[in-house]
mmCIF file of C-alpha atoms and ligand atoms in Angstrom:
data_model
loop_
_atom_site.group_PDB
_atom_site.id
_atom_site.type_symbol
_atom_site.label_atom_id
_atom_site.label_comp_id
_atom_site.label_asym_id
_atom_site.label_seq_id
_atom_site.Cartn_x
_atom_site.Cartn_y
_atom_site.Cartn_z
ATOM 1 C CA UNK A 662 13.565 191.105 22.774
ATOM 2 C CA UNK A 663 11.240 193.327 24.778
ATOM 3 C CA UNK A 664 12.118 196.975 24.228
ATOM 4 C CA UNK A 665 12.780 199.245 27.167
ATOM 5 C CA UNK A 666 11.725 202.840 27.555
ATOM 6 C CA UNK A 667 12.675 205.382 30.158
ATOM 7 C CA UNK A 668 10.053 207.934 31.131
ATOM 8 C CA UNK A 669 11.323 211.307 32.386
ATOM 9 C CA UNK A 670 8.434 213.629 33.264
ATOM 10 C CA UNK A 671 10.714 216.505 34.352
ATOM 11 C CA UNK A 672 9.219 219.756 35.594
ATOM 12 C CA UNK A 673 6.109 221.935 35.408
ATOM 13 C CA UNK A 674 3.449 220.581 33.065
ATOM 14 C CA UNK A 675 5.911 217.794 32.193
ATOM 15 C CA UNK A 676 4.467 215.796 35.091
ATOM 16 C CA UNK A 677 0.867 216.238 33.923
ATOM 17 C CA UNK A 678 1.287 215.643 30.202
ATOM 18 C CA UNK A 679 3.576 212.638 30.608
ATOM 19 C CA UNK A 680 0.998 211.040 32.925
ATOM 20 C CA UNK A 681 -1.463 211.151 30.001
ATOM 21 C CA UNK A 682 1.086 209.731 27.558
ATOM 22 C CA UNK A 683 1.767 206.907 30.017
ATOM 23 C CA UNK A 684 -1.985 206.125 30.076
ATOM 24 C CA UNK A 685 -1.802 205.725 26.297
ATOM 25 C CA UNK A 686 1.272 203.466 26.518
ATOM 26 C CA UNK A 687 -0.421 201.317 29.172
ATOM 27 C CA UNK A 688 -3.504 200.953 26.980
ATOM 28 C CA UNK A 689 -1.275 199.756 24.126
ATOM 29 C CA UNK A 690 0.540 197.364 26.485
ATOM 30 C CA UNK A 691 -2.839 195.921 27.485
ATOM 31 C CA UNK A 692 -3.408 195.429 23.752
ATOM 32 C CA UNK A 693 -0.225 193.458 23.221
ATOM 33 C CA UNK A 694 2.570 196.015 22.922
ATOM 34 C CA UNK A 695 5.632 194.364 24.496
ATOM 35 C CA UNK A 696 7.405 197.137 26.328
ATOM 36 C CA UNK A 697 9.146 197.651 29.651
ATOM 37 C CA UNK A 698 8.757 201.083 31.156
ATOM 38 C CA UNK A 699 10.652 202.721 33.999
ATOM 39 C CA UNK A 700 10.755 206.274 35.355
ATOM 40 C CA UNK A 701 13.613 208.585 36.209
ATOM 41 C CA UNK A 702 14.458 212.092 37.351
ATOM 42 C CA UNK A 703 15.688 214.935 35.169
ATOM 43 C CA UNK A 704 15.794 218.731 35.282
ATOM 44 C CA UNK A 705 14.749 220.764 38.288
ATOM 45 C CA UNK A 706 13.019 217.777 39.895
ATOM 46 C CA UNK A 707 16.324 215.879 39.719
ATOM 47 C CA UNK A 708 18.287 218.865 41.029
ATOM 48 C CA UNK A 709 15.984 219.183 44.046
ATOM 49 C CA UNK A 710 16.431 215.537 44.941
ATOM 50 C CA UNK A 711 20.072 214.883 44.010
ATOM 51 C CA UNK A 712 21.786 218.237 43.417
ATOM 52 C CA UNK A 713 22.234 217.437 39.709
ATOM 53 C CA UNK A 714 19.835 218.049 36.792
ATOM 54 C CA UNK A 715 21.107 214.829 35.224
ATOM 55 C CA UNK A 716 21.906 212.281 37.954
ATOM 56 C CA UNK A 717 24.236 209.403 37.123
ATOM 57 C CA UNK A 718 21.376 206.935 37.710
ATOM 58 C CA UNK A 719 19.209 208.637 35.073
ATOM 59 C CA UNK A 720 22.058 208.675 32.577
ATOM 60 C CA UNK A 721 22.760 204.975 33.122
ATOM 61 C CA UNK A 722 19.076 204.115 32.632
ATOM 62 C CA UNK A 723 18.919 206.358 29.552
ATOM 63 C CA UNK A 724 21.891 204.653 27.938
ATOM 64 C CA UNK A 725 20.314 201.233 28.524
ATOM 65 C CA UNK A 726 16.916 202.227 27.100
ATOM 66 C CA UNK A 727 15.774 201.911 23.504
ATOM 67 C CA UNK A 728 13.896 205.154 23.831
ATOM 68 C CA UNK A 729 13.252 207.963 26.273
ATOM 69 C CA UNK A 730 9.996 209.822 26.679
ATOM 70 C CA UNK A 731 10.590 213.249 28.186
ATOM 71 C CA UNK A 732 8.082 215.872 29.350
ATOM 72 C CA UNK A 733 9.872 219.184 29.795
ATOM 73 C CA UNK A 734 12.395 220.773 32.115
ATOM 74 C CA UNK A 735 12.800 224.172 33.727
ATOM 75 C CA UNK A 736 10.845 226.715 35.700
ATOM 76 C CA UNK A 737 11.043 229.965 37.654
ATOM 77 C CA UNK A 738 12.212 228.149 40.778
ATOM 78 C CA UNK A 739 15.556 227.198 39.254
ATOM 79 C CA UNK A 740 16.275 230.327 37.194
ATOM 80 C CA UNK A 741 18.771 231.786 39.679
ATOM 81 C CA UNK A 742 20.880 228.613 39.887
ATOM 82 C CA UNK A 743 24.350 228.538 38.406
ATOM 83 C CA UNK A 744 24.076 227.682 34.695
ATOM 84 C CA UNK A 745 25.994 224.422 35.246
ATOM 85 C CA UNK A 746 23.145 222.934 37.318
ATOM 86 C CA UNK A 747 20.119 224.557 35.692
ATOM 87 C CA UNK A 748 17.388 222.125 34.583
ATOM 88 C CA UNK A 749 18.148 222.731 30.893
ATOM 89 C CA UNK A 750 21.610 221.230 31.464
ATOM 90 C CA UNK A 751 19.855 217.910 32.120
ATOM 91 C CA UNK A 752 18.326 217.990 28.679
ATOM 92 C CA UNK A 753 21.461 219.180 26.889
ATOM 93 C CA UNK A 754 23.446 216.542 28.802
ATOM 94 C CA UNK A 755 21.141 213.735 27.623
ATOM 95 C CA UNK A 756 21.361 214.940 24.032
ATOM 96 C CA UNK A 757 25.150 215.116 24.168
ATOM 97 C CA UNK A 758 25.774 211.891 26.154
ATOM 98 C CA UNK A 759 23.535 209.815 23.886
ATOM 99 C CA UNK A 760 24.817 211.653 20.805
ATOM 100 C CA UNK A 761 21.260 212.454 19.738
ATOM 101 C CA UNK A 762 22.402 214.487 16.776
ATOM 102 C CA UNK A 763 19.250 214.446 14.647
ATOM 103 C CA UNK A 764 16.253 216.382 15.860
ATOM 104 C CA UNK A 765 13.088 215.747 13.868
ATOM 105 C CA UNK A 766 10.421 218.365 14.344
ATOM 106 C CA UNK A 767 7.307 217.965 12.244
ATOM 107 C CA UNK A 768 4.965 220.906 11.775
ATOM 108 C CA UNK A 769 1.645 219.476 10.723
ATOM 109 C CA UNK A 770 -1.588 221.385 10.609
ATOM 110 C CA UNK A 771 -4.579 219.290 11.603
ATOM 111 C CA UNK A 772 -7.479 220.373 9.372
ATOM 112 C CA UNK A 773 -9.683 220.649 12.475
ATOM 113 C CA UNK A 774 -7.319 223.326 13.841
ATOM 114 C CA UNK A 775 -6.859 225.445 10.686
ATOM 115 C CA UNK A 776 -8.594 228.325 12.486
ATOM 116 C CA UNK A 777 -6.065 228.227 15.337
ATOM 117 C CA UNK A 778 -3.225 229.481 13.127
ATOM 118 C CA UNK A 779 -2.562 233.192 13.024
ATOM 119 C CA UNK A 780 -1.985 232.874 9.259
ATOM 120 C CA UNK A 781 -4.768 232.702 6.697
ATOM 121 C CA UNK A 782 -6.250 229.186 6.396
ATOM 122 C CA UNK A 783 -5.362 228.999 2.670
ATOM 123 C CA UNK A 784 -1.688 229.646 3.492
ATOM 124 C CA UNK A 785 -1.448 226.878 6.090
ATOM 125 C CA UNK A 786 -4.149 224.294 5.394
ATOM 126 C CA UNK A 787 -2.559 220.946 4.596
ATOM 127 C CA UNK A 788 0.797 222.093 5.930
ATOM 128 C CA UNK A 789 3.215 219.229 6.570
ATOM 129 C CA UNK A 790 6.861 220.199 7.053
ATOM 130 C CA UNK A 791 9.628 218.197 8.697
ATOM 131 C CA UNK A 792 12.447 220.261 10.147
ATOM 132 C CA UNK A 793 15.631 218.279 10.664
ATOM 133 C CA UNK A 794 17.787 220.185 13.121
ATOM 134 C CA UNK A 795 21.390 219.306 13.965
ATOM 135 C CA UNK A 796 21.300 218.928 17.737
ATOM 136 C CA UNK A 797 24.688 218.133 19.238
ATOM 137 C CA UNK A 798 26.996 220.599 17.519
ATOM 138 C CA UNK A 799 27.181 224.191 16.437
ATOM 139 C CA UNK A 800 27.142 227.259 18.614
ATOM 140 C CA UNK A 801 25.290 225.643 21.553
ATOM 141 C CA UNK A 802 28.237 223.342 22.224
ATOM 142 C CA UNK A 803 31.222 225.056 20.560
ATOM 143 C CA UNK A 804 34.273 225.991 22.616
ATOM 144 C CA UNK A 805 35.584 228.438 23.677
ATOM 145 C CA UNK A 806 32.591 230.088 25.272
ATOM 146 C CA UNK A 807 31.996 232.373 28.206
ATOM 147 C CA UNK A 808 32.121 235.949 29.370
ATOM 148 C CA UNK A 809 35.524 237.604 29.836
ATOM 149 C CA UNK A 810 36.632 240.989 31.052
ATOM 150 C CA UNK A 811 38.664 243.004 28.581
ATOM 151 C CA UNK A 812 41.676 245.151 29.486
ATOM 152 C CA UNK A 813 39.466 248.236 29.631
ATOM 153 C CA UNK A 814 37.221 246.542 32.219
ATOM 154 C CA UNK A 815 34.321 245.988 29.800
ATOM 155 C CA UNK A 816 32.775 242.499 29.757
ATOM 156 C CA UNK A 817 32.663 240.578 26.478
ATOM 157 C CA UNK A 818 30.469 237.530 25.884
ATOM 158 C CA UNK A 819 31.540 234.977 23.273
ATOM 159 C CA UNK A 820 30.407 231.654 21.791
ATOM 160 C CA UNK A 821 31.855 229.614 18.974
ATOM 161 C CA UNK A 822 30.055 228.225 15.922
ATOM 162 C CA UNK A 823 31.856 225.085 14.778
ATOM 163 C CA UNK A 824 30.906 222.126 12.556
ATOM 164 C CA UNK A 825 33.013 219.248 11.317
ATOM 165 C CA UNK A 826 32.324 217.879 7.842
ATOM 166 C CA UNK A 827 31.292 214.523 9.369
ATOM 167 C CA UNK A 828 28.659 216.242 11.526
ATOM 168 C CA UNK A 829 27.153 217.960 8.492
ATOM 169 C CA UNK A 830 27.269 214.804 6.414
ATOM 170 C CA UNK A 831 25.382 212.647 8.922
ATOM 171 C CA UNK A 832 22.566 215.164 9.422
ATOM 172 C CA UNK A 833 22.281 215.669 5.646
ATOM 173 C CA UNK A 834 21.955 211.891 5.206
ATOM 174 C CA UNK A 835 19.127 211.805 7.771
ATOM 175 C CA UNK A 836 17.324 214.588 5.908
ATOM 176 C CA UNK A 837 17.659 212.828 2.538
ATOM 177 C CA UNK A 838 16.412 209.537 4.055
ATOM 178 C CA UNK A 839 13.372 211.206 5.584
ATOM 179 C CA UNK A 840 12.593 213.131 2.401
ATOM 180 C CA UNK A 841 12.616 209.851 0.522
ATOM 181 C CA UNK A 842 9.675 208.661 2.684
ATOM 182 C CA UNK A 843 7.834 211.952 2.111
ATOM 183 C CA UNK A 844 7.776 214.278 -0.909
ATOM 184 C CA UNK A 845 11.447 213.932 -1.874
ATOM 185 C CA UNK A 846 12.453 217.554 -1.348
ATOM 186 C CA UNK A 847 15.173 218.894 0.961
ATOM 187 C CA UNK A 848 15.899 222.551 1.586
ATOM 188 C CA UNK A 849 19.197 223.112 3.383
ATOM 189 C CA UNK A 850 19.231 226.337 5.381
ATOM 190 C CA UNK A 851 22.455 228.223 6.094
ATOM 191 C CA UNK A 852 24.032 231.663 6.164
ATOM 192 C CA UNK A 853 26.731 230.838 3.641
ATOM 193 C CA UNK A 854 27.008 234.454 2.511
ATOM 194 C CA UNK A 855 28.331 235.537 5.914
ATOM 195 C CA UNK A 856 29.501 232.535 7.950
ATOM 196 C CA UNK A 857 32.383 230.379 6.696
ATOM 197 C CA UNK A 858 31.120 227.432 8.776
ATOM 198 C CA UNK A 859 27.859 227.375 6.899
ATOM 199 C CA UNK A 860 29.584 227.955 3.567
ATOM 200 C CA UNK A 861 31.268 224.629 4.286
ATOM 201 C CA UNK A 862 27.873 223.250 5.438
ATOM 202 C CA UNK A 863 26.461 224.075 1.993
ATOM 203 C CA UNK A 864 29.414 222.417 0.222
ATOM 204 C CA UNK A 865 29.109 219.220 2.283
ATOM 205 C CA UNK A 866 25.322 218.973 1.784
ATOM 206 C CA UNK A 867 25.828 219.469 -1.964
ATOM 207 C CA UNK A 868 28.492 216.737 -1.963
ATOM 208 C CA UNK A 869 26.145 214.321 -0.080
ATOM 209 C CA UNK A 870 23.446 215.043 -2.604
ATOM 210 C CA UNK A 871 25.520 213.283 -5.286
ATOM 211 C CA UNK A 872 24.574 209.973 -3.618
ATOM 212 C CA UNK A 873 20.978 211.114 -3.095
ATOM 213 C CA UNK A 874 20.200 212.573 -6.477
ATOM 214 C CA UNK A 875 16.652 211.164 -6.422
ATOM 215 C CA UNK A 876 15.887 213.929 -3.903
ATOM 216 C CA UNK A 877 15.418 217.527 -5.013
ATOM 217 C CA UNK A 878 17.881 219.728 -3.099
ATOM 218 C CA UNK A 879 17.682 223.479 -2.660
ATOM 219 C CA UNK A 880 19.632 225.885 -0.440
ATOM 220 C CA UNK A 881 18.292 228.950 1.317
ATOM 221 C CA UNK A 882 19.755 231.610 3.599
ATOM 222 C CA UNK A 883 18.239 231.513 7.053
ATOM 223 C CA UNK A 884 16.782 235.019 6.922
ATOM 224 C CA UNK A 885 14.964 234.183 3.709
ATOM 225 C CA UNK A 886 13.861 230.827 5.150
ATOM 226 C CA UNK A 887 12.249 232.598 8.115
ATOM 227 C CA UNK A 888 10.432 234.893 5.700
ATOM 228 C CA UNK A 889 9.352 232.059 3.375
ATOM 229 C CA UNK A 890 8.017 230.021 6.304
ATOM 230 C CA UNK A 891 5.543 232.765 7.009
ATOM 231 C CA UNK A 892 4.936 233.791 3.373
ATOM 232 C CA UNK A 893 4.474 230.436 1.658
ATOM 233 C CA UNK A 894 5.192 227.573 4.080
ATOM 234 C CA UNK A 895 3.777 224.841 1.869
ATOM 235 C CA UNK A 896 6.758 225.165 -0.520
ATOM 236 C CA UNK A 897 8.791 223.144 2.030
ATOM 237 C CA UNK A 898 8.915 219.388 2.553
ATOM 238 C CA UNK A 899 12.070 218.652 4.617
ATOM 239 C CA UNK A 900 14.284 221.479 5.898
ATOM 240 C CA UNK A 901 17.723 220.648 7.283
ATOM 241 C CA UNK A 902 19.766 223.121 9.252
ATOM 242 C CA UNK A 903 22.160 223.891 12.096
ATOM 243 C CA UNK A 904 21.375 223.669 15.792
ATOM 244 C CA UNK A 905 20.597 227.325 16.396
ATOM 245 C CA UNK A 906 18.873 228.068 13.083
ATOM 246 C CA UNK A 907 16.772 224.913 13.586
ATOM 247 C CA UNK A 908 15.846 225.951 17.099
ATOM 248 C CA UNK A 909 14.435 229.230 15.859
ATOM 249 C CA UNK A 910 12.879 228.084 12.571
ATOM 250 C CA UNK A 911 11.137 225.111 14.148
ATOM 251 C CA UNK A 912 9.423 227.315 16.722
ATOM 252 C CA UNK A 913 8.339 229.583 13.904
ATOM 253 C CA UNK A 914 7.034 226.593 11.923
ATOM 254 C CA UNK A 915 5.290 225.334 15.062
ATOM 255 C CA UNK A 916 3.300 228.516 15.372
ATOM 256 C CA UNK A 917 2.077 228.199 11.781
ATOM 257 C CA UNK A 918 0.054 225.299 13.104
ATOM 258 C CA UNK A 919 -1.604 227.278 15.851
ATOM 259 C CA UNK A 920 -0.501 225.571 19.019
ATOM 260 C CA UNK A 921 2.777 224.629 20.481
ATOM 261 C CA UNK A 922 0.795 222.058 22.481
ATOM 262 C CA UNK A 923 0.236 219.873 19.400
ATOM 263 C CA UNK A 924 3.755 219.226 18.154
ATOM 264 C CA UNK A 925 5.977 216.264 18.985
ATOM 265 C CA UNK A 926 9.666 215.792 18.306
ATOM 266 C CA UNK A 927 12.236 213.045 18.070
ATOM 267 C CA UNK A 928 15.984 213.200 18.660
ATOM 268 C CA UNK A 929 17.861 210.236 17.249
ATOM 269 C CA UNK A 930 21.384 208.855 17.303
ATOM 270 C CA UNK A 931 23.029 206.589 14.775
ATOM 271 C CA UNK A 932 22.076 203.458 16.786
ATOM 272 C CA UNK A 933 18.355 204.126 16.454
ATOM 273 C CA UNK A 934 18.031 205.181 20.095
ATOM 274 C CA UNK A 935 15.819 208.171 20.472
ATOM 275 C CA UNK A 936 14.493 210.717 22.876
ATOM 276 C CA UNK A 937 10.920 211.838 22.287
ATOM 277 C CA UNK A 938 9.408 214.996 23.688
ATOM 278 C CA UNK A 939 6.905 217.714 22.938
ATOM 279 C CA UNK A 940 8.533 220.795 21.444
ATOM 280 C CA UNK A 941 7.151 223.072 24.140
ATOM 281 C CA UNK A 942 8.705 223.756 27.526
ATOM 282 C CA UNK A 943 7.494 223.221 31.065
ATOM 283 C CA UNK A 944 4.955 226.087 30.888
ATOM 284 C CA UNK A 945 5.310 227.142 34.535
ATOM 285 C CA UNK A 946 2.526 229.697 33.964
ATOM 286 C CA UNK A 947 -0.075 226.924 33.708
ATOM 287 C CA UNK A 948 1.607 224.081 35.615
ATOM 288 C CA UNK A 949 -0.446 222.198 38.192
ATOM 289 C CA UNK A 950 -3.789 223.379 36.806
ATOM 290 C CA UNK A 951 -4.698 220.336 34.689
ATOM 291 C CA UNK A 952 -5.218 222.554 31.620
ATOM 292 C CA UNK A 953 -2.089 221.827 29.529
ATOM 293 C CA UNK A 954 -2.490 220.124 26.190
ATOM 294 C CA UNK A 955 -1.103 216.560 26.389
ATOM 295 C CA UNK A 956 -1.427 215.836 22.652
ATOM 296 C CA UNK A 957 2.144 216.838 21.712
ATOM 297 C CA UNK A 958 3.430 214.329 24.247
ATOM 298 C CA UNK A 959 0.994 211.656 23.100
ATOM 299 C CA UNK A 960 2.083 212.288 19.497
ATOM 300 C CA UNK A 961 5.686 211.967 20.713
ATOM 301 C CA UNK A 962 4.741 208.450 21.823
ATOM 302 C CA UNK A 963 3.588 207.813 18.248
ATOM 303 C CA UNK A 964 6.956 208.994 16.911
ATOM 304 C CA UNK A 965 8.714 206.773 19.468
ATOM 305 C CA UNK A 966 6.713 203.750 18.327
ATOM 306 C CA UNK A 967 7.645 204.488 14.714
ATOM 307 C CA UNK A 968 11.299 205.517 14.927
ATOM 308 C CA UNK A 969 12.729 203.545 17.875
ATOM 309 C CA UNK A 970 10.364 200.653 18.571
ATOM 310 C CA UNK A 971 9.547 199.505 15.063
ATOM 311 C CA UNK A 972 5.808 199.580 15.800
ATOM 312 C CA UNK A 973 4.429 201.678 12.967
ATOM 313 C CA UNK A 974 0.947 200.140 13.171
ATOM 314 C CA UNK A 975 0.696 201.118 16.838
ATOM 315 C CA UNK A 976 2.026 204.576 15.911
ATOM 316 C CA UNK A 977 -0.747 205.000 13.370
ATOM 317 C CA UNK A 978 -3.328 203.944 15.943
ATOM 318 C CA UNK A 979 -2.166 206.688 18.292
ATOM 319 C CA UNK A 980 -2.169 209.298 15.516
ATOM 320 C CA UNK A 981 -5.656 208.253 14.406
ATOM 321 C CA UNK A 982 -6.891 208.407 18.004
ATOM 322 C CA UNK A 983 -5.632 212.010 18.253
ATOM 323 C CA UNK A 984 -7.362 212.803 14.980
ATOM 324 C CA UNK A 985 -10.562 211.291 16.351
ATOM 325 C CA UNK A 986 -10.634 213.331 19.563
ATOM 326 C CA UNK A 987 -10.169 216.495 17.490
ATOM 327 C CA UNK A 988 -12.968 215.286 15.250
ATOM 328 C CA UNK A 989 -15.100 214.918 18.408
ATOM 329 C CA UNK A 990 -14.452 218.657 18.965
ATOM 330 C CA UNK A 991 -12.580 218.063 22.230
ATOM 331 C CA UNK A 992 -10.125 220.896 22.886
ATOM 332 C CA UNK A 993 -7.794 221.879 25.692
ATOM 333 C CA UNK A 994 -7.716 225.603 26.483
ATOM 334 C CA UNK A 995 -4.796 226.399 24.138
ATOM 335 C CA UNK A 996 -6.678 225.182 21.041
ATOM 336 C CA UNK A 997 -10.192 226.009 22.205
ATOM 337 C CA UNK A 998 -12.544 228.042 20.043
ATOM 338 C CA UNK A 999 -16.277 228.786 20.207
ATOM 339 C CA UNK A 1000 -18.535 225.811 19.735
ATOM 340 C CA UNK A 1001 -15.912 223.301 20.855
ATOM 341 C CA UNK A 1002 -15.953 221.267 24.068
ATOM 342 C CA UNK A 1003 -13.281 222.398 26.509
ATOM 343 C CA UNK A 1004 -11.532 219.544 28.309
ATOM 344 C CA UNK A 1005 -8.784 219.259 30.902
ATOM 345 C CA UNK A 1006 -5.411 217.592 30.472
ATOM 346 C CA UNK A 1007 -6.604 214.350 32.022
ATOM 347 C CA UNK A 1008 -9.933 214.348 30.156
ATOM 348 C CA UNK A 1009 -8.021 214.722 26.886
ATOM 349 C CA UNK A 1010 -5.770 211.782 27.825
ATOM 350 C CA UNK A 1011 -8.793 209.656 28.696
ATOM 351 C CA UNK A 1012 -10.467 210.580 25.416
ATOM 352 C CA UNK A 1013 -7.401 209.484 23.421
ATOM 353 C CA UNK A 1014 -7.313 206.168 25.297
ATOM 354 C CA UNK A 1015 -11.022 205.682 24.554
ATOM 355 C CA UNK A 1016 -10.434 206.529 20.882
ATOM 356 C CA UNK A 1017 -7.634 203.956 20.603
HETATM 357 P P1 NAD B 1255 6.976 227.096 27.115
HETATM 358 O O1 NAD B 1255 6.928 226.276 25.879
HETATM 359 O O2 NAD B 1255 7.073 226.360 28.380
HETATM 360 O O3 NAD B 1255 5.664 228.030 27.171
HETATM 361 C C1 NAD B 1255 5.367 229.005 26.189
HETATM 362 C C2 NAD B 1255 3.858 229.303 26.227
HETATM 363 O O4 NAD B 1255 3.151 228.210 25.671
HETATM 364 C C3 NAD B 1255 3.318 229.480 27.645
HETATM 365 O O5 NAD B 1255 2.324 230.461 27.640
HETATM 366 C C4 NAD B 1255 2.697 228.145 27.966
HETATM 367 O O6 NAD B 1255 1.640 228.189 28.891
HETATM 368 C C5 NAD B 1255 2.227 227.663 26.603
HETATM 369 N N1 NAD B 1255 2.294 226.193 26.497
HETATM 370 C C6 NAD B 1255 3.405 225.444 26.372
HETATM 371 N N2 NAD B 1255 3.080 224.147 26.318
HETATM 372 C C7 NAD B 1255 1.744 224.069 26.410
HETATM 373 C C8 NAD B 1255 0.818 222.991 26.432
HETATM 374 N N3 NAD B 1255 1.203 221.704 26.340
HETATM 375 N N4 NAD B 1255 -0.487 223.279 26.544
HETATM 376 C C9 NAD B 1255 -0.895 224.544 26.632
HETATM 377 N N5 NAD B 1255 -0.086 225.616 26.615
HETATM 378 C C10 NAD B 1255 1.227 225.369 26.507
HETATM 379 O O7 NAD B 1255 8.186 228.106 26.938
HETATM 380 P P2 NAD B 1255 8.804 229.178 27.948
HETATM 381 O O8 NAD B 1255 7.702 229.833 28.708
HETATM 382 O O9 NAD B 1255 9.716 229.971 27.131
HETATM 383 O O10 NAD B 1255 9.690 228.337 28.956
HETATM 384 C C11 NAD B 1255 9.254 227.864 30.220
HETATM 385 C C12 NAD B 1255 10.316 226.957 30.805
HETATM 386 O O11 NAD B 1255 10.460 225.803 29.986
HETATM 387 C C13 NAD B 1255 11.701 227.602 30.883
HETATM 388 O O12 NAD B 1255 12.309 227.188 32.080
HETATM 389 C C14 NAD B 1255 12.430 227.014 29.679
HETATM 390 O O13 NAD B 1255 13.814 226.977 29.870
HETATM 391 C C15 NAD B 1255 11.839 225.643 29.617
HETATM 392 N N6 NAD B 1255 11.892 225.019 28.298
HETATM 393 C C16 NAD B 1255 12.108 223.687 28.288
HETATM 394 C C17 NAD B 1255 12.095 223.010 27.093
HETATM 395 C C18 NAD B 1255 12.271 221.522 27.121
HETATM 396 O O14 NAD B 1255 12.212 220.936 28.179
HETATM 397 N N7 NAD B 1255 12.466 220.896 25.981
HETATM 398 C C19 NAD B 1255 11.858 223.683 25.895
HETATM 399 C C20 NAD B 1255 11.593 225.058 25.941
HETATM 400 C C21 NAD B 1255 11.605 225.713 27.157
#
């Protein structure tokens, strides 16, 4: 059966970078990839048109799709809106409604970009880490939450960190499965010395490991993990952690590679449906200028082909094409260095299509 994807460009540079990813998908379709593609609204763009950052129509299309390709949401224009209708709610809503509990965020350093990292080349060259972040639970969703006024008139903000055993178990299983296809090492990151929730997290991961004993399991406190990522990042293969710790550590890991514009991500549910997006945001500071790097979004297409569409050969073609344009010294502004050829967003997209 022909697979269906939903394309949600979103806001800011989302529009520009997704247009380049769509060029790549169309080139693959012309080469025999059987795929139906439709577009939808999400984020600020959806709010402007419908009053909701996640319109019912988008949600219905998303549920019917095998995969979603998303650009980014958010921007200055919507920052003063009530939190319930801010663009980010569109994204969180999609993750929650589709139960996209497993967020896969690779941090790979392309050898051609070793100089773009702020760390010494010998510390980062050959870096290839996969961060598996729990995405639908933890403190970002826990209830109760809010800001209340105490008896003395002072305001108090509060959020709740909660995890059920089943939520920990399923994300641990994903991490073990992925490690098995890589270098067979999982490091589970928690704060078990302070937070009871993550003490339980550690116990459940350890329990799951009994059925995955072919994988080497280690545990690390999150503060140490942050330090080790910068000190000796190549010690890690797969890292698995909670929603908030994963949010922070994966941005840190991303920067080891030099540019946030190079890194894709996948968010999967237990049915194999997935949402694929670059890890960066809508970059309102550079939106509309045709200078954003589209490669993270194009590499998200590669992840989509691999994890939701069962098209690993096509995925490899896309990844090799990205490698080739870097080899040709083509660089968008964010990864540009002396001696390279600076290209725009659309020129980079065209170059990838040509390299396919
Ligand atoms: P950001 O990732 O949008 O930008 C951070 C910096 O990186 C900016 O200087 C930006 O110009 C640069 N950058 C990002 N992507 C780039 C690319 N492809 N090419 C070149 N440079 C790139 O993060 P931010 O500035 O903290 O957030 C901006 C908006 O995006 C906010 O509204 C935020 O809520 C939203 N956001 C959305 C997502 C998402 O949709 N998944 C994720 C993070 C932030």
